[in-house]
Amino acid sequence: MCGIIGFIDRTKSRMDGSSIKAALSLMNERGSGDGAGYAAYGIYPEYADYYALHVFFDDLGEPKKKVDELLQQSGEIVHQEEIPTTPQPGIKKVHIPWRYFFKPSEDLMSGKMASEKDVVTYLVMEVNSNVKGATIFSSGKNMGVFKASGWPEDVANFYRIEDYKGYIWLGHNRYPTNSPGWWGGAHPFNLLNWSVVHNGEITSYGTNQRYVEGYGYKCSLFTDTEVVAYLFDLLGRQHGLSYEMVVKALAPPFWDDIDRMPAKEAELNKAVRLTYGSALMNGPFAIVVGTENGIVGFTDRIKLRPLVVGENGNRLYISSEESAIRVLDPEVKKVYTPRAGEPIIGRFIE
Amino acid sequence: MTLGSVPSKFKVSIDRDQCMDCGRCIENCSYGVYRREGDKILIESRKCTGCLRCVAMCPRDAITLTEKPIDYRSHPLWTREVREDIIKQARSGKIILSGMGNARDLPVVYDRLLLDACQVTNPSIDPLREPMELRTYIGKKPSKLNFRKTESGDVELETKLAPNLKLNTPIMIGHMSFGAISLNAQLSMAKAVTELGTYMGTGEGGLHRDLYPYQDHMVVQVASGRFGVNIDYLERGAAIEIKIGQGAKPGIGGHLPGEKVNEEVSRTRMIPVGSDAISPAPHHDIYSIEDLVQLIRSLKEATEWKKPVFVKIAAVHNVAPIAAGIARSSADAVVIDGFRGGTGAAPKVFRDNVGIPIEVAIASVDQKLREQGVRNEISIIASGGIRSSADLAKSIALGADAVNIGTAALVALGCRVCGNCYRNLCPWGIATQRPELVSRLDPERGAVQVSNLIKGWTYELSELMGAAGINSIESLRGNRDRLRGYMLDEEMLKILDVLPAGA
Ligand code: SF4
Ligand code: SF4
């Protein structure tokens, strides 16, 4: 189960979090009150050049000291604060959500860590696997993830989600089977500007995990969705594949279909399957990924989980349920269900 | 002879009430256990190897075979086998030869690994109703792809793919040479792999002309003796395998007894009739990894870089770094042969004591190649004691791309694993060159049996994958998350990188 939702305004006109909360709450039948979360892009314009690191601290003593030290060694913190929250009866505050606005220092960028993003990726992996009591759960620029254990309304009210305005929103209503109770296990999963909401289970997880770990990513959040963010980062950023090509690698056409394609197209699809076989994702899933340039939605190759698309002018909606889209936009024009494995991409208009 | 005789291994008896005196046992036993004297069939049990040919051919089920009818006084340390080996060597002063794979009663890791299936949270996939993809490509793969935009705005592939073998099922048949086995045995398997869209190895014995029609499905082998190797041979194969070592006898060369070298074998292998074909332990042009790299390149040059080149090594303690070295060459696949791998003839001390299990070797090779970022550079083919579709599925989940079977294919042809392959008397027409025995094996029927076996395993693999919610073999490969260890110790679980059952 799980309910997911994705929204983009292609002109970057921003929308506050209240309607996404309403839409997500409508799908409560798909959740169990054990986890919900939101990702919003465009919310920190004043710090647009800095990485917004959202961290769950178990306490503000030792774990925070370690993270502070690590960040100070690796760059500059221009601002930090506790993420504002309002207590909710339905939410037990087991972690203290914190945010840093951070810029990695140029001195570090050499060899394997050639860019800011490599440094940030390294820091995320380092903290999440080696600093006890601290988890960086969001590390993009001008964006942030807000998540906790609880029902979508409670999580939204807890983080005062309506105070944020974004041009991309992702929402997730969780029915956990893997890791209930743990805030880090709620969606969206994020690395850099990649955020993932996912309904389903990845039966190829072991293969995908071994594959990304070979490239220095560490799966430390006890749930399969995490690996999708790393796959997008590896293929989309490090290998420079287009979103269409990333989706082709993760949910490729069947060999029977490839065999029927014209020679050149068949060759290309074969190359993708041979090269990225370990990135192929199996099992039932519907996924929406938020990125620097837009959103990408897709399902597994035989569409074992629902996904509906709605369009209205410059706005694109992707969700598990049509009803959720209609709550977000009662005027929605075109509503349709994509084919299995077909990528639905919403990009900003330049 | 002060040592006297040792108890015979089998006791053969005929139920005289059942026996109709047809004499088929006499005809079928190539080891000469039965003979007719007057109107009676006499039995010389001591000669029996337990090949079960007579039992299978007796129309009245009149024959009974008892193993170890007389045994030694039992002792946990000084077992029958230990004592017999000592007696044999006290007599001969020689190395003890044996056939087939490791015969020691060591725990089988495969049997302590359990596969996963879906319940509720993810649906299983029904292979009868949904596509199930087992197609496997063996060869080098790029670690990333580059594309370019054409003038018309289309996306085009820039990266060039290396030649790969396309397998419809991840099961191949390993190398068993013409000489070690009969032409009919090779023909049976060649017909089967061609029909199924997979491959088999020629072994170090050249390619008999009768196999030319199937050459597109044959991997030719270059081993240390270089028997049968010339440019025509290399060009005929779909791929070339350099054999460095073999699981049954790591560190030593091959041995084909002269009895098996008849006219045809001699021509195909390019050696004199009746001579023992003894391959040296190392290749005399490979004394280091650089030398291997050169040989790989020479073979590729010779065949214009059109054919994948595999390197076969025995699974020894250091198998992972060796495989990593091979991955850095232009080799396309590494074949790892575990210590249970079969053979026509090997010194018993090697067969039973040298090497490591294939399960462990796959796990550590896959891990090492990933750590070094070269897993995509090379395919892993696992062999050595793969007995069932479950072993196959577990091998792939541990990280293999495909497996080679050997003994299993022979059993499909009739082999009863009696272990006397080196004597040229195989009553099933498999490990022999005697025309009257070879003719017992009909290649048409043999082909059906072998292909049935591979088909059966392939169906079972599809079902296992479907039950695990996986519809493409790529997603099983290296998916150790879908394996659990049962009654394996902590260290072993760590090496296999598998959780214990219940975790
Ligand atoms: S060697 Fe084979 S055929 Fe001969 S008696 Fe023994 S089992 Fe029967
Ligand atoms: S091939 Fe023949 S001789 Fe060898 S083990 Fe099998 S039955 Fe025995």
mmCIF file of C-alpha atoms and ligand atoms in Angstrom, chain B residues 29 31 33-34 48-54 65, ligand 1:
data_model
loop_
_atom_site.group_PDB
_atom_site.id
_atom_site.type_symbol
_atom_site.label_atom_id
_atom_site.label_comp_id
_atom_site.label_asym_id
_atom_site.label_seq_id
_atom_site.Cartn_x
_atom_site.Cartn_y
_atom_site.Cartn_z
ATOM 1 C CA CYS B 29 28.430 -55.273 -18.614
ATOM 2 C CA TYR B 31 33.582 -54.726 -17.097
ATOM 3 C CA VAL B 33 31.301 -59.265 -14.373
ATOM 4 C CA TYR B 34 29.039 -61.817 -16.064
ATOM 5 C CA CYS B 48 31.686 -54.500 -10.601
ATOM 6 C CA THR B 49 31.852 -50.681 -10.597
ATOM 7 C CA GLY B 50 28.229 -50.038 -9.705
ATOM 8 C CA CYS B 51 27.410 -48.486 -13.061
ATOM 9 C CA LEU B 52 23.961 -50.079 -12.929
ATOM 10 C CA ARG B 53 23.866 -50.812 -16.630
ATOM 11 C CA CYS B 54 22.897 -54.457 -16.056
ATOM 12 C CA LEU B 65 23.470 -54.924 -6.188
HETATM 13 S S1 SF4 C 1 29.740 -53.097 -13.655
HETATM 14 FE FE1 SF4 C 1 27.755 -52.257 -14.128
HETATM 15 S S2 SF4 C 1 26.895 -53.646 -15.624
HETATM 16 FE FE2 SF4 C 1 28.599 -54.679 -14.677
HETATM 17 S S3 SF4 C 1 27.675 -55.809 -13.000
HETATM 18 FE FE3 SF4 C 1 28.333 -53.928 -12.137
HETATM 19 S S4 SF4 C 1 26.556 -52.658 -12.305
HETATM 20 FE FE4 SF4 C 1 26.161 -54.340 -13.641
#
